[in-house]
mmCIF file of C-alpha atoms in Angstrom:
data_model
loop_
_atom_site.group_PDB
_atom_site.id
_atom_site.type_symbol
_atom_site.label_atom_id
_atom_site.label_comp_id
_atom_site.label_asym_id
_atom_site.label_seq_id
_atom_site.Cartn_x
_atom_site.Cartn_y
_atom_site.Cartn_z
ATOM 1 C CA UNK A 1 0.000 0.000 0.000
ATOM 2 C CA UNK A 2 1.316 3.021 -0.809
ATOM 3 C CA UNK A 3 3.027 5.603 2.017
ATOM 4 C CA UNK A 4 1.812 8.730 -0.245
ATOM 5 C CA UNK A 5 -1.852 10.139 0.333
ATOM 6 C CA UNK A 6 -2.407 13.769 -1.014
ATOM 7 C CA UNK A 7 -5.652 13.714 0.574
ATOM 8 C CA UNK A 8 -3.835 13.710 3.997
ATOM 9 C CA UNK A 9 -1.516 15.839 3.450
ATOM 10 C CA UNK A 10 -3.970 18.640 2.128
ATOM 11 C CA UNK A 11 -5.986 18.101 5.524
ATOM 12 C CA UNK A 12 -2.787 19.048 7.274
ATOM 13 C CA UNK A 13 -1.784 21.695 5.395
ATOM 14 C CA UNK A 14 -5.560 22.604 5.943
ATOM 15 C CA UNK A 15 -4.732 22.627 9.932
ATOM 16 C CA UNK A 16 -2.057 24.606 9.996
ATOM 17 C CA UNK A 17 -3.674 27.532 8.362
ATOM 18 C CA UNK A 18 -6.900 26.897 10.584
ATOM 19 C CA UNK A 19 -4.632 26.639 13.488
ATOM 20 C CA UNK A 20 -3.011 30.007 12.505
ATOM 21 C CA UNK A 21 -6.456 31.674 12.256
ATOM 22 C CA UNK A 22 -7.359 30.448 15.305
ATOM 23 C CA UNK A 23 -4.532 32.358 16.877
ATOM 24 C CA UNK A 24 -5.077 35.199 15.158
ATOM 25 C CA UNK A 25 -8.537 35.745 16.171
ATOM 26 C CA UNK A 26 -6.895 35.744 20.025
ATOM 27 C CA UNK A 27 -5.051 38.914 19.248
ATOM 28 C CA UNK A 28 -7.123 41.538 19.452
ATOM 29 C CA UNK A 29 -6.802 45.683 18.914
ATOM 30 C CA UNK A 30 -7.851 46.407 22.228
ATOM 31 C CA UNK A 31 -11.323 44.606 23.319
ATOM 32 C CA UNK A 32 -11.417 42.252 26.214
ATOM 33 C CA UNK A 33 -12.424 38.916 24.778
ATOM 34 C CA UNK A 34 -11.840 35.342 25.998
ATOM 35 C CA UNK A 35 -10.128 34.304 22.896
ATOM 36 C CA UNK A 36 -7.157 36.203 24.118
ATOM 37 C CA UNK A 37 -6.043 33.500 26.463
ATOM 38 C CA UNK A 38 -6.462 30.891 24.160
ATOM 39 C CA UNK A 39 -2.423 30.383 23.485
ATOM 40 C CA UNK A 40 -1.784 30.069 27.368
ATOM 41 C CA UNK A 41 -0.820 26.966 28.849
ATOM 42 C CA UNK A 42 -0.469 26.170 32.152
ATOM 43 C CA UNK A 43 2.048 23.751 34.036
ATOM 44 C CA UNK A 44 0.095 22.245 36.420
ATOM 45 C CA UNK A 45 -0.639 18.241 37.823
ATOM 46 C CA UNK A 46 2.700 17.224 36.050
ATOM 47 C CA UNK A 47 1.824 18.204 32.153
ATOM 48 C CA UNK A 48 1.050 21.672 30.161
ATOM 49 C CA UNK A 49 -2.735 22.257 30.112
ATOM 50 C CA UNK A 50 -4.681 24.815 28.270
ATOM 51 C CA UNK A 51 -6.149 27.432 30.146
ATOM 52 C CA UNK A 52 -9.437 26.516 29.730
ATOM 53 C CA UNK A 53 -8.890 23.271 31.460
ATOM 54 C CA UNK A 54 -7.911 24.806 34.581
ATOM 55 C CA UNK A 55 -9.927 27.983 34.646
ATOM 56 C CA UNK A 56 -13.117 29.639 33.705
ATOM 57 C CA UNK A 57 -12.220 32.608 31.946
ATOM 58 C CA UNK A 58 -14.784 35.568 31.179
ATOM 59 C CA UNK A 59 -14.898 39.279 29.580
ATOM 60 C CA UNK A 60 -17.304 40.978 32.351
ATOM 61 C CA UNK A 61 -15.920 44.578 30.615
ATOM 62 C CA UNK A 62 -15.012 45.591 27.662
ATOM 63 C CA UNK A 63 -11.480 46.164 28.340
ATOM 64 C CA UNK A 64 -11.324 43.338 31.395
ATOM 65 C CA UNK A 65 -10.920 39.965 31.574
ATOM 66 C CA UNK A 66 -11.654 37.809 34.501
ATOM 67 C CA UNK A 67 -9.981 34.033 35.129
ATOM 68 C CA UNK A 68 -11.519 31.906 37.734
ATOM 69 C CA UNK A 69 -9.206 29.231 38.803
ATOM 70 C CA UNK A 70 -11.016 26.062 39.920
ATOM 71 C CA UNK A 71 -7.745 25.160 41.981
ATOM 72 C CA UNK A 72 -6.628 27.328 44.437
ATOM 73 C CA UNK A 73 -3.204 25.822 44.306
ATOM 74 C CA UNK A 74 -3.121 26.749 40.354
ATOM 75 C CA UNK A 75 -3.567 30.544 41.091
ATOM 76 C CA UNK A 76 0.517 30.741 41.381
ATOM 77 C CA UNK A 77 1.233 28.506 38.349
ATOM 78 C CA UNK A 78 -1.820 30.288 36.030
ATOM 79 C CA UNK A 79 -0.459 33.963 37.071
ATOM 80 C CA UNK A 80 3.216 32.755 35.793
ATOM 81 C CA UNK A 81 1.824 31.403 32.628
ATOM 82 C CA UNK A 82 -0.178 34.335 31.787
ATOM 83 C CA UNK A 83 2.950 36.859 32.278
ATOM 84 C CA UNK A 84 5.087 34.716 29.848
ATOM 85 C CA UNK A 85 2.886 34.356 27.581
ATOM 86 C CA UNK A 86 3.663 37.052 25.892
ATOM 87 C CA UNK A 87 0.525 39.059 25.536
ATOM 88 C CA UNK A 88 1.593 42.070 27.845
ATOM 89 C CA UNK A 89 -1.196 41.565 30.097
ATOM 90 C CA UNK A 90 0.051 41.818 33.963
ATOM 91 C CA UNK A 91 -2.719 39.966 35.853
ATOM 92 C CA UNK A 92 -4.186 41.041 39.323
ATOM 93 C CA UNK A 93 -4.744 38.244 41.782
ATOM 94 C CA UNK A 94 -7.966 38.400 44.115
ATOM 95 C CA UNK A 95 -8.086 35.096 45.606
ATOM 96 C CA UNK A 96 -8.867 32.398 43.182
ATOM 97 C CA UNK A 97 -9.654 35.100 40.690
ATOM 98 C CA UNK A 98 -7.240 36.696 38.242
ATOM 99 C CA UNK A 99 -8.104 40.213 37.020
ATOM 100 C CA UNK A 100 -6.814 41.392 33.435
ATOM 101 C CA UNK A 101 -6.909 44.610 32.245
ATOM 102 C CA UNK A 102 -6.499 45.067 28.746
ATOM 103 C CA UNK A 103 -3.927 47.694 28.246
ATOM 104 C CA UNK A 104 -4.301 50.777 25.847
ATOM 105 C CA UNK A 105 -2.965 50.580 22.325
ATOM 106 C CA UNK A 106 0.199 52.085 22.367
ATOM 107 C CA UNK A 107 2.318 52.704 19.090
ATOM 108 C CA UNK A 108 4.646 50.066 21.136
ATOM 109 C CA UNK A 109 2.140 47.555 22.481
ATOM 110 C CA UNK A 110 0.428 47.091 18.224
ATOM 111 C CA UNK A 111 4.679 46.857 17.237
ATOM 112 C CA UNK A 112 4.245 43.620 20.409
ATOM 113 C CA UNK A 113 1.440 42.253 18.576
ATOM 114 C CA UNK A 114 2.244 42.126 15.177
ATOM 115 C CA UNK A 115 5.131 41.042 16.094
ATOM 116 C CA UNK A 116 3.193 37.954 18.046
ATOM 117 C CA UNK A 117 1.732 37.586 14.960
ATOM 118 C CA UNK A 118 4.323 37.387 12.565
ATOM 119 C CA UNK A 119 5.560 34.741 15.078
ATOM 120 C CA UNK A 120 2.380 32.691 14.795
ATOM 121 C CA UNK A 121 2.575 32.815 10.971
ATOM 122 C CA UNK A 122 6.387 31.572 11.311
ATOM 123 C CA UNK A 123 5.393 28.830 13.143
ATOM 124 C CA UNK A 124 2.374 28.000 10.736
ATOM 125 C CA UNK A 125 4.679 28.213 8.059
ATOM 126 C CA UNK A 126 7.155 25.664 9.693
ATOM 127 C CA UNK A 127 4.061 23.478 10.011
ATOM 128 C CA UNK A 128 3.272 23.739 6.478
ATOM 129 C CA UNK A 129 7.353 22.862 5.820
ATOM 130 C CA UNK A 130 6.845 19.491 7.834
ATOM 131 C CA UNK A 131 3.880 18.388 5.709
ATOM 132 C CA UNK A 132 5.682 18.235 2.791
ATOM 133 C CA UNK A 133 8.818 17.067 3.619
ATOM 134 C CA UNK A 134 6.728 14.172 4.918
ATOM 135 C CA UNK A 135 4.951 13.993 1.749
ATOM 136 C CA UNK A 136 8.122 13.952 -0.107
ATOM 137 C CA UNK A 137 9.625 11.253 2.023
ATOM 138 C CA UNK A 138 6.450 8.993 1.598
ATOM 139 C CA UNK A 139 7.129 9.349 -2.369
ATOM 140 C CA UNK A 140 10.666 8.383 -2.311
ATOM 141 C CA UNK A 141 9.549 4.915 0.402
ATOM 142 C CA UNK A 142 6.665 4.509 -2.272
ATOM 143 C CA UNK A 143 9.580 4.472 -5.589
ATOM 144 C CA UNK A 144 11.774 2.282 -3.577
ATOM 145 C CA UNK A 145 9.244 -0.351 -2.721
ATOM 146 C CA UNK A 146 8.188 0.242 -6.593
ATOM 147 C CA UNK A 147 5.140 1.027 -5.940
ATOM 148 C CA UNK A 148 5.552 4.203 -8.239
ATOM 149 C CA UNK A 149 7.756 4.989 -11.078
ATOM 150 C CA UNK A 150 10.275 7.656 -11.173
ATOM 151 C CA UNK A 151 8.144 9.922 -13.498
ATOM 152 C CA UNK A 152 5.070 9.156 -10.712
ATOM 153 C CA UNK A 153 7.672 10.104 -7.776
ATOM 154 C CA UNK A 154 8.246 13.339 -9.421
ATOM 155 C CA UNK A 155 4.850 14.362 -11.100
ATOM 156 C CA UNK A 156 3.937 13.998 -7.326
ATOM 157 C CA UNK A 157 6.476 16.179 -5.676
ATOM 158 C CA UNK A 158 5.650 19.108 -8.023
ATOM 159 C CA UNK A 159 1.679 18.663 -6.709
ATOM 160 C CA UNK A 160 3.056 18.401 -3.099
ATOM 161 C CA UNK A 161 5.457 21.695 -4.203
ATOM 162 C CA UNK A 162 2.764 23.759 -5.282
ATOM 163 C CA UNK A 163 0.034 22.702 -2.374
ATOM 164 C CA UNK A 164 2.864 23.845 0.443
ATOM 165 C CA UNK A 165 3.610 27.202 -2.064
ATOM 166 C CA UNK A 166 -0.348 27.781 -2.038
ATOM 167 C CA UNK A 167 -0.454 27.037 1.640
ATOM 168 C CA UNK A 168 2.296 29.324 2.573
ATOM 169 C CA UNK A 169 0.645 31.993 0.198
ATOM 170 C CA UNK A 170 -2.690 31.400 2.588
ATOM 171 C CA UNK A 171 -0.988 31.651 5.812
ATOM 172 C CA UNK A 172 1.321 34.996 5.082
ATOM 173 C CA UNK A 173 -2.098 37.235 3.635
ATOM 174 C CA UNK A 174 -3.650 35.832 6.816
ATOM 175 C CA UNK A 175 -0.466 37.355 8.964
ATOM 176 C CA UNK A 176 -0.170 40.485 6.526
ATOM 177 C CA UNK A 177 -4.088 41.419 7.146
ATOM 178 C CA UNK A 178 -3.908 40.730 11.158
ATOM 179 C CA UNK A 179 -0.599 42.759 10.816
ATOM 180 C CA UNK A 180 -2.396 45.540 8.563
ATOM 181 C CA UNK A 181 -5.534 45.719 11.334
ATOM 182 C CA UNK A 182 -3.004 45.569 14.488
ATOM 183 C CA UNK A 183 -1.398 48.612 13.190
ATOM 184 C CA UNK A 184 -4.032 50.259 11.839
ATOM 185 C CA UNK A 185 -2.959 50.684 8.555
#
């Protein structure tokens, strides 16, 4: 059976420009919105755990975000992860509740956030990168088990060539327009 399946590899591709837009949304021009904290992860019980899983997190204002911890011994580990996180938000702690004000729009905090961005799109890109090199590494298993011909092996790569270029194409106007509305441009 053959190790190649385009199919497959366009659903990943797929991912990692959904997964880029999902990110995106969670950087916002200066609203309060739950999405925000969607990148955090917190160390807690032993592994890294999404916010979400730890903590019930809600936008009672519009420039305010409130994080109730369901563990009182996660209030420590949740404050850390939010501060490195690198968002800029410095969070207040009221008990088992976390307070986050969303900060102004500086000319310096929109520079932070497109550069977050950028970052996201790098790592989307990188994504992308990994698909097809494990597309093209299924091709060359599938020519030396002859399952495929030379000609096939190569016809093939250009497909896998042009769905990555495409992809990449996708994920940097996603990263230019998040950039563009960041800066207000």
């Amino acid at each position: 059976m053959p190790a190649y399946n385009k199919s497959d590899l366009e659903r990943r591709m797929h991912g990692a420009v959904e997964a880029l837009k999902h990110d995106l949304q969670g950087l916002r021009t200066g609203r309060a919105t739950v999405t925000l904290l969607d990148p955090v992860h917190v160390e807690v019980y032993g592994a890294n755990m999404p916010l979400n899983q730890v903590a019930t997190v809600s936008a009672p204002e519009p420039r305010m975000l409130s994080v109730q911890v369901w563990d009182k011994s996660n209030v420590g580990p949740v404050d850390k992860a939010i501060r490195s996180a690198g968002l800029g938000l410095n969070p207040i702690v009221d008990g088992q509740t976390l307070r986050l004000p969303i900060p102004d729009l500086t000319e310096e905090r929109r520079k932070e956030l497109a550069k977050l961005a950028s970052q996201y799109a790098e790592k989307a890109r990188v994504a992308a990168r990994n698909v097809r090199r494990d597309g093209m590494d299924a091709l060359k298993t599938d020519e030396k088990k002859h399952e495929i011909s030379e000609d096939e092996r190569k016809r093939h790569e250009t497909e896998v060539q042009k769905l990555t270029d495409s992809t990449i194409a996708e994920i940097d106007a996603a990263s230019h327009a998040k950039e563009k509305e960041i800066l207000g441009k």
